[in-house]
PDB file of C-alpha atoms and ligand atoms in Angstrom:
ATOM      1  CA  UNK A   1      27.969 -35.614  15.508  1.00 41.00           C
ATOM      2  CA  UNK A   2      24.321 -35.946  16.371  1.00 46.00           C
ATOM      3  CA  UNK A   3      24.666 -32.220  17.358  1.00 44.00           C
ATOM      4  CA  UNK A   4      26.008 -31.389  14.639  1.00 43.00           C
ATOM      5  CA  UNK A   5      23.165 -32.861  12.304  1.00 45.00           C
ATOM      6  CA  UNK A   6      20.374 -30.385  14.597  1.00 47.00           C
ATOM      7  CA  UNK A   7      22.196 -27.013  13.676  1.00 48.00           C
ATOM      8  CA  UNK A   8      22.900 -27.545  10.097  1.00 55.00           C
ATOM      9  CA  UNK A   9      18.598 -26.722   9.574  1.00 59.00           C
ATOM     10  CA  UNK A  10      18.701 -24.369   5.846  1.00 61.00           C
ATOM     11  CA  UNK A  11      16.510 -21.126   6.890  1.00 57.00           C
ATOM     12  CA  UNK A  12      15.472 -19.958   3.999  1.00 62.00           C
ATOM     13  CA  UNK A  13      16.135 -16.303   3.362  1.00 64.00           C
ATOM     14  CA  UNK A  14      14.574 -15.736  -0.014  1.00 71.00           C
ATOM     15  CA  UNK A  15      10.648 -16.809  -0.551  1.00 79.00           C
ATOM     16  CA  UNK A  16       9.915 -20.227  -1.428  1.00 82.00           C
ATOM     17  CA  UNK A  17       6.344 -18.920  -2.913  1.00 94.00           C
ATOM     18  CA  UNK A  18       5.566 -20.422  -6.418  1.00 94.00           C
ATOM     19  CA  UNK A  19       5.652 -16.647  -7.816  1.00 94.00           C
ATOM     20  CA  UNK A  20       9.176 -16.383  -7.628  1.00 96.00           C
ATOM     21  CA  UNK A  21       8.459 -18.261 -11.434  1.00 93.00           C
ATOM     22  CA  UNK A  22       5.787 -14.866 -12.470  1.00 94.00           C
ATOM     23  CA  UNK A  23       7.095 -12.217 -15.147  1.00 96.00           C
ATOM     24  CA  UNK A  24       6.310  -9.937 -12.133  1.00 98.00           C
ATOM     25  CA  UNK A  25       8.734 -11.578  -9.681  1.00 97.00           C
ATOM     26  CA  UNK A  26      11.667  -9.121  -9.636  1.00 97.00           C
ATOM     27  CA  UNK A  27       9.913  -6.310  -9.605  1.00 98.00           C
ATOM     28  CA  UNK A  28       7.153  -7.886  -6.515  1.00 98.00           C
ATOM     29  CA  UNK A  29      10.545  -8.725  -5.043  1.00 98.00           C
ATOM     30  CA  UNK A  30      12.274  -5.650  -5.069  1.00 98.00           C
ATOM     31  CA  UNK A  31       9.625  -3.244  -4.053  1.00 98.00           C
ATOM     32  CA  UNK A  32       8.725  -5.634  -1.316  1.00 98.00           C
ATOM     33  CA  UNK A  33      12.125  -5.397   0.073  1.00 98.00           C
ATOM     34  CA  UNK A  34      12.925  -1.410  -0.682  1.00 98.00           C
ATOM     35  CA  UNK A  35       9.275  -0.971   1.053  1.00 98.00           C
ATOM     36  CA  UNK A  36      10.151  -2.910   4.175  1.00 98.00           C
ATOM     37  CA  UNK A  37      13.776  -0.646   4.263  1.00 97.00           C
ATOM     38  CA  UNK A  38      11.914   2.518   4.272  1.00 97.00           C
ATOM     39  CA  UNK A  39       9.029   1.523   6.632  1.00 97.00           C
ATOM     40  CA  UNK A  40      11.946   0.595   8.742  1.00 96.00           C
ATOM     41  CA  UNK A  41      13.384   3.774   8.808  1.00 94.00           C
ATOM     42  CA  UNK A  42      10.792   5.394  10.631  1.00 93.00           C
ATOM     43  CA  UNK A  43       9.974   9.140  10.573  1.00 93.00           C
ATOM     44  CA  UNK A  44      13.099  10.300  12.071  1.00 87.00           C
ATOM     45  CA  UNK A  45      14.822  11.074   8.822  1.00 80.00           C
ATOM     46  CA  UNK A  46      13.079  13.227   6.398  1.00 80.00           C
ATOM     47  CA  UNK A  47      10.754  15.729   7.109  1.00 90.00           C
ATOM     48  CA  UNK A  48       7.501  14.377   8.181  1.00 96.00           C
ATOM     49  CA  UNK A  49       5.193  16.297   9.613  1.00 96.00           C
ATOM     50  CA  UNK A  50       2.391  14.966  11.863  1.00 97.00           C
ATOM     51  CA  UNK A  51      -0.898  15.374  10.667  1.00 97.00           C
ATOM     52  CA  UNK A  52      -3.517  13.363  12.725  1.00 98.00           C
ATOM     53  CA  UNK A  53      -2.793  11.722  16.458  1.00 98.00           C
ATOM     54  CA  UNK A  54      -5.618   9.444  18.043  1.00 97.00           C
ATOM     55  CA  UNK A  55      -4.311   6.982  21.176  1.00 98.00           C
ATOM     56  CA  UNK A  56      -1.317   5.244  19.635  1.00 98.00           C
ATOM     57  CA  UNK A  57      -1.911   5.951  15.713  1.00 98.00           C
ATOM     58  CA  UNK A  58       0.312   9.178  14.497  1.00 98.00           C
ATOM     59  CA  UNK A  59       0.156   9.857  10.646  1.00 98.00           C
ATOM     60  CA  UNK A  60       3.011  11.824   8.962  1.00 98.00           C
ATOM     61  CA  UNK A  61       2.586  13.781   5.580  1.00 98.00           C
ATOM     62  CA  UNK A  62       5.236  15.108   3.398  1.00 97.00           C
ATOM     63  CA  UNK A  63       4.290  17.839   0.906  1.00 96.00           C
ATOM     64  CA  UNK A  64       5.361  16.424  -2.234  1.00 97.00           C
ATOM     65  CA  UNK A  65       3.852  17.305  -6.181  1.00 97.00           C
ATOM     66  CA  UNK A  66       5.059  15.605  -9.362  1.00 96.00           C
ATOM     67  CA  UNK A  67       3.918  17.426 -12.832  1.00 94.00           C
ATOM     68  CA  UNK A  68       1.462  19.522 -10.851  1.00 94.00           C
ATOM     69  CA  UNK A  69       0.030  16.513  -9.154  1.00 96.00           C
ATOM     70  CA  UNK A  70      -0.677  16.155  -5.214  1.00 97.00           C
ATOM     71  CA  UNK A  71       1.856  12.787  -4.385  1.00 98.00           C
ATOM     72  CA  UNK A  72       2.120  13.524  -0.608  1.00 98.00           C
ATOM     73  CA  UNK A  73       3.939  10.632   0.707  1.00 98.00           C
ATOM     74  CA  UNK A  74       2.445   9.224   3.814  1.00 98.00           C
ATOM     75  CA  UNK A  75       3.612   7.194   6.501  1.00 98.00           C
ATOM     76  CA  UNK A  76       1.556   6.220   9.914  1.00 98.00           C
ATOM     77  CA  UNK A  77       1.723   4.496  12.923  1.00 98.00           C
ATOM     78  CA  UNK A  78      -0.094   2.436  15.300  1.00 98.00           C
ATOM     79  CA  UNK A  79      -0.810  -0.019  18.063  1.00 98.00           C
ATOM     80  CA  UNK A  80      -3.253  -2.418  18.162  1.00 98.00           C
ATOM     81  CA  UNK A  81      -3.794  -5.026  21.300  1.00 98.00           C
ATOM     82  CA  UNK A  82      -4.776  -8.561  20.691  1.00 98.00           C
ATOM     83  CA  UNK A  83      -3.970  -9.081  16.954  1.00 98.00           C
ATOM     84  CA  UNK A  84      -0.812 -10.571  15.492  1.00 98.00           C
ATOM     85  CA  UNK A  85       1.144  -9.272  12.408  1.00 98.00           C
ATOM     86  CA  UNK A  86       0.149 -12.182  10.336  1.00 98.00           C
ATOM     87  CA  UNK A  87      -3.092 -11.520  10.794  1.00 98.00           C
ATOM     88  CA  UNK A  88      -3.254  -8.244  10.472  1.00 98.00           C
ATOM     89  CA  UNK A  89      -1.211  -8.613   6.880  1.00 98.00           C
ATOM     90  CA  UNK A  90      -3.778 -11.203   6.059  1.00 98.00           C
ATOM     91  CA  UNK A  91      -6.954  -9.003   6.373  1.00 99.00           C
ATOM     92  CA  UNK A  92      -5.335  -6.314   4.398  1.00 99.00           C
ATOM     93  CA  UNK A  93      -3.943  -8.520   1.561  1.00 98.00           C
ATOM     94  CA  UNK A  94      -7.134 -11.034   1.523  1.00 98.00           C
ATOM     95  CA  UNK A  95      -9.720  -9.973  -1.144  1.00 98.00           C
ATOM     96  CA  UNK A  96     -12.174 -11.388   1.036  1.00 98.00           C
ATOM     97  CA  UNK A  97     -11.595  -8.982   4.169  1.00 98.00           C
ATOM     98  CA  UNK A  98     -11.510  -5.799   1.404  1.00 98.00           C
ATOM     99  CA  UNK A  99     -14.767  -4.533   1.577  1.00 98.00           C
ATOM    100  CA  UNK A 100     -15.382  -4.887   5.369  1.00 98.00           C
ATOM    101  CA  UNK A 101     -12.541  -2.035   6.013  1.00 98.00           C
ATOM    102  CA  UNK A 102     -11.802  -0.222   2.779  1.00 98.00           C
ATOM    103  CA  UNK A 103     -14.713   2.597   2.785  1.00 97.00           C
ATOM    104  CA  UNK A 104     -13.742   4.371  -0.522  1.00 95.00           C
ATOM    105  CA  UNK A 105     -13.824   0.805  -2.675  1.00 98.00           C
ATOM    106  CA  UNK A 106     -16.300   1.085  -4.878  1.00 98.00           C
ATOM    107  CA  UNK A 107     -16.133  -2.600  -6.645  1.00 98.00           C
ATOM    108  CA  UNK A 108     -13.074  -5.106  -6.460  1.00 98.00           C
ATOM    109  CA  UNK A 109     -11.772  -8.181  -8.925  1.00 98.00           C
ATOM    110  CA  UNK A 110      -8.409 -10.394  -9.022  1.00 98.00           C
ATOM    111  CA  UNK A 111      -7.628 -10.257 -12.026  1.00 98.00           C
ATOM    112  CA  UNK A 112      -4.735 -12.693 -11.419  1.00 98.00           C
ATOM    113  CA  UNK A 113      -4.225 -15.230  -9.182  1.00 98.00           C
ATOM    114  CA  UNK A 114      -0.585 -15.373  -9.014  1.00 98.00           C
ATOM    115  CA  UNK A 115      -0.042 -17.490  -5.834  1.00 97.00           C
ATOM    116  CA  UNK A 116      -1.884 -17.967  -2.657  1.00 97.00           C
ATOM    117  CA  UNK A 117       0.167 -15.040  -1.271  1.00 98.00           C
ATOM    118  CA  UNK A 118       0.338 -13.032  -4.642  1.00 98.00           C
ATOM    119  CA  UNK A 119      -2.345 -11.264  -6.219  1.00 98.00           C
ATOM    120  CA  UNK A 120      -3.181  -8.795  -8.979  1.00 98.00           C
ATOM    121  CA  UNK A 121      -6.457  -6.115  -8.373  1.00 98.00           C
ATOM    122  CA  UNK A 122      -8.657  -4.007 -10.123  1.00 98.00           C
ATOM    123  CA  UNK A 123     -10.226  -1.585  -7.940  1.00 98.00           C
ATOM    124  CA  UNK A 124     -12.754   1.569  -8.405  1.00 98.00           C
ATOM    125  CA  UNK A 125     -12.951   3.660  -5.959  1.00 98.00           C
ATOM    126  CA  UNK A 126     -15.875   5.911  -4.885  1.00 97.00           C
ATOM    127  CA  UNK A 127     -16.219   9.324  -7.301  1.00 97.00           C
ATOM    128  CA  UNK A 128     -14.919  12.519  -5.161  1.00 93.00           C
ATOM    129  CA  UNK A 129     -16.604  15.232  -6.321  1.00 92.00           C
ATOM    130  CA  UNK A 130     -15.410  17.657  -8.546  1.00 94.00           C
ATOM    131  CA  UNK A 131     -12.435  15.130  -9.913  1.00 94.00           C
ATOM    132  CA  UNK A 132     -13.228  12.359 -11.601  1.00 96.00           C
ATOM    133  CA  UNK A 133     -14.029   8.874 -10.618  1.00 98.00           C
ATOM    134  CA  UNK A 134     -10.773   6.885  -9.755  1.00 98.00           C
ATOM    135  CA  UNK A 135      -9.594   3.146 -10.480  1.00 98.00           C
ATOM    136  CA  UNK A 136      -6.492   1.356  -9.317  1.00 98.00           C
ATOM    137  CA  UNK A 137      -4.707  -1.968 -10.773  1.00 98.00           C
ATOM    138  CA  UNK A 138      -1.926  -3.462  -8.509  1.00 99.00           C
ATOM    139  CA  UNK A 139      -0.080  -6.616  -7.633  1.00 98.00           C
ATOM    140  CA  UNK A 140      -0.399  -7.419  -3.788  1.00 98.00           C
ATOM    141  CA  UNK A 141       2.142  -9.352  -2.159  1.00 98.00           C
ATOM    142  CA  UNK A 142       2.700 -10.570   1.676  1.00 98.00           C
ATOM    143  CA  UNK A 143       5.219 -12.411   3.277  1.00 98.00           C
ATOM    144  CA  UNK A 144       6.967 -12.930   6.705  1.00 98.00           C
ATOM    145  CA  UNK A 145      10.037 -11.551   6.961  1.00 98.00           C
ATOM    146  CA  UNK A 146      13.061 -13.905   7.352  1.00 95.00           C
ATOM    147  CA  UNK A 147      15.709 -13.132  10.094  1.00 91.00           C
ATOM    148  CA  UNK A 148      13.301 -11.201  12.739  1.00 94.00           C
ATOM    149  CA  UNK A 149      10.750 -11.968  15.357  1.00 93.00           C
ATOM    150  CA  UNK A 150       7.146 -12.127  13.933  1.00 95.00           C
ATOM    151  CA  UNK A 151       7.876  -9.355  10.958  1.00 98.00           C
ATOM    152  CA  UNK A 152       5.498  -9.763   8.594  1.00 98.00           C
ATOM    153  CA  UNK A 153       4.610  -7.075   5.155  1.00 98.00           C
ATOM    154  CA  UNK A 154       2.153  -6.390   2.903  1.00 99.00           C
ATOM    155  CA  UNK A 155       3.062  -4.431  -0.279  1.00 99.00           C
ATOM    156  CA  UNK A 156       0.342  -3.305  -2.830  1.00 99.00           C
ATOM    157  CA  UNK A 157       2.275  -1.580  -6.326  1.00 99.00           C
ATOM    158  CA  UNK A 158       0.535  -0.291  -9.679  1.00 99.00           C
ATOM    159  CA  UNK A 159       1.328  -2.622 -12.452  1.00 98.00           C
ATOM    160  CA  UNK A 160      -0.164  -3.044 -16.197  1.00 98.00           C
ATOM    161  CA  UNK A 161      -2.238  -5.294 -17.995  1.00 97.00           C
ATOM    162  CA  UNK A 162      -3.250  -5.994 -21.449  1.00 97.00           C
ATOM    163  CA  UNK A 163      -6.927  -6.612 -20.871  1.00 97.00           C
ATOM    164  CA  UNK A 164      -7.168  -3.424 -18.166  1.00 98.00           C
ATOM    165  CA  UNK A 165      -5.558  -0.121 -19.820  1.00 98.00           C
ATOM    166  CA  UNK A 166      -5.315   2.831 -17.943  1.00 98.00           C
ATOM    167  CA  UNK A 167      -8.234   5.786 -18.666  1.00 95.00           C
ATOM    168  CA  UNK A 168     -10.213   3.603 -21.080  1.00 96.00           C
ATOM    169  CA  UNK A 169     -13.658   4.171 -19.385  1.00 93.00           C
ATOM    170  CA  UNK A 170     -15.119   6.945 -16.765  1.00 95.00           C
ATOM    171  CA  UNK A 171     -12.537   6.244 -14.435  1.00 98.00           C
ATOM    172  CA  UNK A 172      -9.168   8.138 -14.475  1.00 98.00           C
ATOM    173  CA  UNK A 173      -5.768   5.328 -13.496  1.00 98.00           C
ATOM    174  CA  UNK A 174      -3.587   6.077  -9.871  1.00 98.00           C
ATOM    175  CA  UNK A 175      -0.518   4.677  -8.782  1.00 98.00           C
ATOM    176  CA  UNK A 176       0.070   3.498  -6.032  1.00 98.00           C
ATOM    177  CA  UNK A 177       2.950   2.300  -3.406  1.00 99.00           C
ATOM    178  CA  UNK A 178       1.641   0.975   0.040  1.00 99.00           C
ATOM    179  CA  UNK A 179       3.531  -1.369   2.311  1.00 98.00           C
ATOM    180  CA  UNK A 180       2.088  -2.394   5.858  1.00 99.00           C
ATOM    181  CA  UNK A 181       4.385  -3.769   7.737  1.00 98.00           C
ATOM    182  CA  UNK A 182       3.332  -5.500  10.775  1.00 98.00           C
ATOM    183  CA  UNK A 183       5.110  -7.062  14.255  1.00 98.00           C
ATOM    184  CA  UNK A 184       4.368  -8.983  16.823  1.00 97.00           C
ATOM    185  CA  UNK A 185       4.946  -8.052  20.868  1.00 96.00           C
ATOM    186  CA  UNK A 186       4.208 -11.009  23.674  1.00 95.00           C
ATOM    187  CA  UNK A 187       4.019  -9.114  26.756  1.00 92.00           C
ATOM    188  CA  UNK A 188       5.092 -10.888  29.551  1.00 89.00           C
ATOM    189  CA  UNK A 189       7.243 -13.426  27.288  1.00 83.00           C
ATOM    190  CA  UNK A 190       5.309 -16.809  27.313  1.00 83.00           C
ATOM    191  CA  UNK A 191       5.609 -20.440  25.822  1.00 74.00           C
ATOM    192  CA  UNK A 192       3.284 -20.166  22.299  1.00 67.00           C
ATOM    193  CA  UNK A 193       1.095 -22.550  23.894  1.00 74.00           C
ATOM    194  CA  UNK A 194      -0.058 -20.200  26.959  1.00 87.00           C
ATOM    195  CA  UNK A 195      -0.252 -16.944  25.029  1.00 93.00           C
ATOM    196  CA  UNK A 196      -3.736 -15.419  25.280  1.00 94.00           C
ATOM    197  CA  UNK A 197      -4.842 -12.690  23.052  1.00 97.00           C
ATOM    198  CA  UNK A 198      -4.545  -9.813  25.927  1.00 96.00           C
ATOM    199  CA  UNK A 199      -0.397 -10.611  26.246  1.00 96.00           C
ATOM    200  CA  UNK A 200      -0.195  -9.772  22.500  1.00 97.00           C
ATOM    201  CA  UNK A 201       0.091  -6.224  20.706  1.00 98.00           C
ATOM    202  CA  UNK A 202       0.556  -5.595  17.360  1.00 98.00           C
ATOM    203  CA  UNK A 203       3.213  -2.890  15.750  1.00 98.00           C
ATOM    204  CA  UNK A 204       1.986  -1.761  12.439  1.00 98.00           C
ATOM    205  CA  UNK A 205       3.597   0.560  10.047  1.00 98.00           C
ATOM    206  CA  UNK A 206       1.580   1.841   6.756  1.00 98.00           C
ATOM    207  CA  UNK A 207       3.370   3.559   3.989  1.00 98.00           C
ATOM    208  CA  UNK A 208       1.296   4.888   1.067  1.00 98.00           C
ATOM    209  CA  UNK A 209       2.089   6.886  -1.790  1.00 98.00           C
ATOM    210  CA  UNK A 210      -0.780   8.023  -4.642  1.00 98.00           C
ATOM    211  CA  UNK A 211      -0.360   9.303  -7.414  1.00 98.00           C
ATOM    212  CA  UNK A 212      -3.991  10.524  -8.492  1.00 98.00           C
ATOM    213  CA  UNK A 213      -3.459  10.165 -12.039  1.00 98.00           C
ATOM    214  CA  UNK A 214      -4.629  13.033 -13.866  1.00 96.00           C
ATOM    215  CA  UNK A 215      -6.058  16.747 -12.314  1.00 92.00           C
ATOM    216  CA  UNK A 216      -7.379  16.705  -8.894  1.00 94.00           C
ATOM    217  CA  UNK A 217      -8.014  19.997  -7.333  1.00 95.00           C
ATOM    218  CA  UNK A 218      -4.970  19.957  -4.347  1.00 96.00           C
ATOM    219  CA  UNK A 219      -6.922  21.437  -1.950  1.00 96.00           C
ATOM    220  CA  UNK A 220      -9.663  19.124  -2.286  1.00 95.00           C
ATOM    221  CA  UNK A 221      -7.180  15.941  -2.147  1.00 96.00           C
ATOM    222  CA  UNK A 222      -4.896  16.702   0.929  1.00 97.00           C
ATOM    223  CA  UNK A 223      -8.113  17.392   3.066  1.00 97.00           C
ATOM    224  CA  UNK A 224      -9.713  14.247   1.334  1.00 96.00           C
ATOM    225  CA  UNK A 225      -6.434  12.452   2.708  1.00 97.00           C
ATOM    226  CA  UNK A 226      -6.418  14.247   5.813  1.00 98.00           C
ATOM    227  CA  UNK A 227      -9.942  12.956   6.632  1.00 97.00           C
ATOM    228  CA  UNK A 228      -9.668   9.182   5.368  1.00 97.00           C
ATOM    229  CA  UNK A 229      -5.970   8.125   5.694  1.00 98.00           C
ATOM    230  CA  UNK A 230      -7.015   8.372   9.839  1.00 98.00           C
ATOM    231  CA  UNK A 231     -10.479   6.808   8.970  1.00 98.00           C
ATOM    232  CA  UNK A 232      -9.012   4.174   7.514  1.00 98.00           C
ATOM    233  CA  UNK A 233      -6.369   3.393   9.999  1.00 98.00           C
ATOM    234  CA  UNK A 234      -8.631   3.146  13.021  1.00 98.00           C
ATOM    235  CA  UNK A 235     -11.634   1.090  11.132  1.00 98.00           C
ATOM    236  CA  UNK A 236      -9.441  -1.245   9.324  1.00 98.00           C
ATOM    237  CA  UNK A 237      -7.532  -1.939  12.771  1.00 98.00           C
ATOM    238  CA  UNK A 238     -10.970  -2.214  14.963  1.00 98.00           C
ATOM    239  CA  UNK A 239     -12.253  -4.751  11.907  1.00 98.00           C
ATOM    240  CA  UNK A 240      -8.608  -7.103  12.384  1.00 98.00           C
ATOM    241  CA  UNK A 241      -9.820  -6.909  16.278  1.00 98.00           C
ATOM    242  CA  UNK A 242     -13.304  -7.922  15.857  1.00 98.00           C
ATOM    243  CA  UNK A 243     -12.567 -10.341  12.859  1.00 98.00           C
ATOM    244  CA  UNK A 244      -9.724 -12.041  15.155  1.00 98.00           C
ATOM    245  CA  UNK A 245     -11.350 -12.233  18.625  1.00 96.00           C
ATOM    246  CA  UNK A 246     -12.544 -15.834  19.478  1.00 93.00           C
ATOM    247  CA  UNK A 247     -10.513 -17.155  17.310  1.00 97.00           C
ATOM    248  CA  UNK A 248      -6.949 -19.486  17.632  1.00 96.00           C
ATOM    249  CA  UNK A 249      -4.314 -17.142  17.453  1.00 96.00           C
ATOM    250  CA  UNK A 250      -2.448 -17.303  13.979  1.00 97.00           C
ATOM    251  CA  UNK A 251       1.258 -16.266  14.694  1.00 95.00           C
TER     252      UNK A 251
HETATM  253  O1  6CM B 301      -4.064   0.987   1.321  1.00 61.72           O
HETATM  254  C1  6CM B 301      -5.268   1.058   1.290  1.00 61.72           C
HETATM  255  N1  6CM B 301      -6.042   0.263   0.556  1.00 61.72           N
HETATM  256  C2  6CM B 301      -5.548  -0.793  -0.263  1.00 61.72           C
HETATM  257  C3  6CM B 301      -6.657  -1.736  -0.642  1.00 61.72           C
HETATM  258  O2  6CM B 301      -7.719  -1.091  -1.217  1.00 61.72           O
HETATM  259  C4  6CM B 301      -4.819  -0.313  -1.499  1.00 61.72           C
HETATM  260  C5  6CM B 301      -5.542   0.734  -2.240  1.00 61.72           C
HETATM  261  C6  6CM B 301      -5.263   1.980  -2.346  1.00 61.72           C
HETATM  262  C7  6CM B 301      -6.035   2.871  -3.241  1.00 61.72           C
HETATM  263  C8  6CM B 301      -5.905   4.259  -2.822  1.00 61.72           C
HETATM  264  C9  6CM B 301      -6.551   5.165  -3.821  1.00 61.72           C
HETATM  265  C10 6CM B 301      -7.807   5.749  -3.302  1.00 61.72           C
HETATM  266  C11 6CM B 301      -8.420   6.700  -4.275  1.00 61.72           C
HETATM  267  C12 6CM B 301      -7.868   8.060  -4.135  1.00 61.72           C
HETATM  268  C13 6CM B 301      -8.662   9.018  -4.909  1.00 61.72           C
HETATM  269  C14 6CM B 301      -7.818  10.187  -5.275  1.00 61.72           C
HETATM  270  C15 6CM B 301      -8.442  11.083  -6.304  1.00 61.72           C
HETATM  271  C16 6CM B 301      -9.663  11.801  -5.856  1.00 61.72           C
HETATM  272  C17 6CM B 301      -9.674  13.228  -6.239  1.00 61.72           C
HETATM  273  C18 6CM B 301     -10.269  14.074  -5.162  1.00 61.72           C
HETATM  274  C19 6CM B 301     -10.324  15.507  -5.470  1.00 61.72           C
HETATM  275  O3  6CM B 301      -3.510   0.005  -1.166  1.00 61.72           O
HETATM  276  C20 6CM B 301      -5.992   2.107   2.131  1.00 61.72           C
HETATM  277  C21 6CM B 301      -6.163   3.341   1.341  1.00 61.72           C
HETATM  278  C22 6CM B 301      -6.808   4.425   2.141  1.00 61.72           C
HETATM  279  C23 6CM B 301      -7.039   5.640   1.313  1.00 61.72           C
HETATM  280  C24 6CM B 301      -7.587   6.753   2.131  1.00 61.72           C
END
């Protein structure tokens, strides 16, 4: 009987996050989950073409336009020693982290504080000469993911609001899709309480798609993507490293 009692523990399989009550929820919901499916798949299906290789990141590119606009889809890879997922989802979603790693933000605001792991941003980005200056306004959501071992995403999507309309000022609106999903490797396999930074890698995935909003020369935007998508990758992941050494390990 007593046996019994032990396995009937509820796992919860949907969030128990207090933005499940948000106007926003299905939608955060939804593109959380469709973004996790298609990081999943990998870059086997499709045709992805490699575009930048450096150690154990590889970025993929996808020619792709949409009313004469540059949306390349993007997906990347990489492996990063002595960081877990969670923490690695945590830098990226955290507002406070943003402008240590993100080298084309130009200024940053929550504009809503939806729950601790639910956010909405406003974001202007550095002006890339000859378009013009660009802004971005997105929920960000993170979560671990229930029924694996140490899967954990971030998902950043372009919503509205009221207060923020799109192309009011200098700045011209993008859209955006980007998911980083993030998992955990002990290597050898360890009781929690003996793991040391050096037995742990991290498996990320990053997914991004842009829509830059209004004209952008194409030319101009797939090499601007071809030289900061990589730039990104590596200085976000070195800032996780050096932001996460020395301290407990958060799995
Ligand atoms: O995912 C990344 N960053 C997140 C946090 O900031 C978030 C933001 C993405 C914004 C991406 C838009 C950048 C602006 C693109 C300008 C395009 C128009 C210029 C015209 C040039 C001719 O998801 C990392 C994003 C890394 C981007 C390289």
């Amino acid at each position: 009987k007593d046996r019994l009692k032990q396995k009937s523990v509820v796992i919860p399989t949907t969030p128990t996050t207090p933005a499940i009550k948000h106007r926003l929820w299905p939608e955060i919901n939804r593109i959380t989950l469709e973004q996790l499916h298609y990081a999943r798949l990998g870059v086997g299906a499709g045709s992805w073409q490699l575009f930048a290789e450096d150690g154990d990141m590889r970025m993929y590119r996808r020619e792709e336009e949409a009313n004469g606009l540059v949306v390349d889809p993007l997906k990347a890879c990489h492996v990063v020693k002595g960081v877990t997922g969670h923490e690695v989802c945590k830098i990226f979603f955290s507002p406070e982290y943003r402008s240590g790693w993100e080298a084309t933000l130009e200024d940053m605001t929550v504009i809503e504080n939806i729950s601790k792991d639910t956010l909405v941003f406003l974001q202007t980005h550095k002006r890339i000469w000859p378009a013009s200056q660009r802004d971005a306004l997105f929920w960000s959501h993170m979560r671990k993911v229930p029924d694996a071992q140490d899967l954990w995403i971030a998902c950043n999507h372009s919503t509205e609001h009221a207060d923020y309309p799109p192309n009011a000022g200098k700045c011209v609106r993008v859209y955006l899709t980007v998911c980083l999903v993030c998992q955990t490797l002990i290597d050898p396999p360890k009781q929690n309480e003996l793991i040391k930074r050096e037995d742990i890698t991290c498996k990320i995935t990053y997914c991004s798609v842009v829509n830059p909003g209004g004209w952008a020369p194409a030319s101009v935007l797939r090499a601007v993507y071809k030289r900061e998508y990589p730039k990104f990758l590596k200085r976000f992941t070195n800032f996780c490293i050096d932001q996460c050494k020395d301290k407990p390990i958060v799995f």
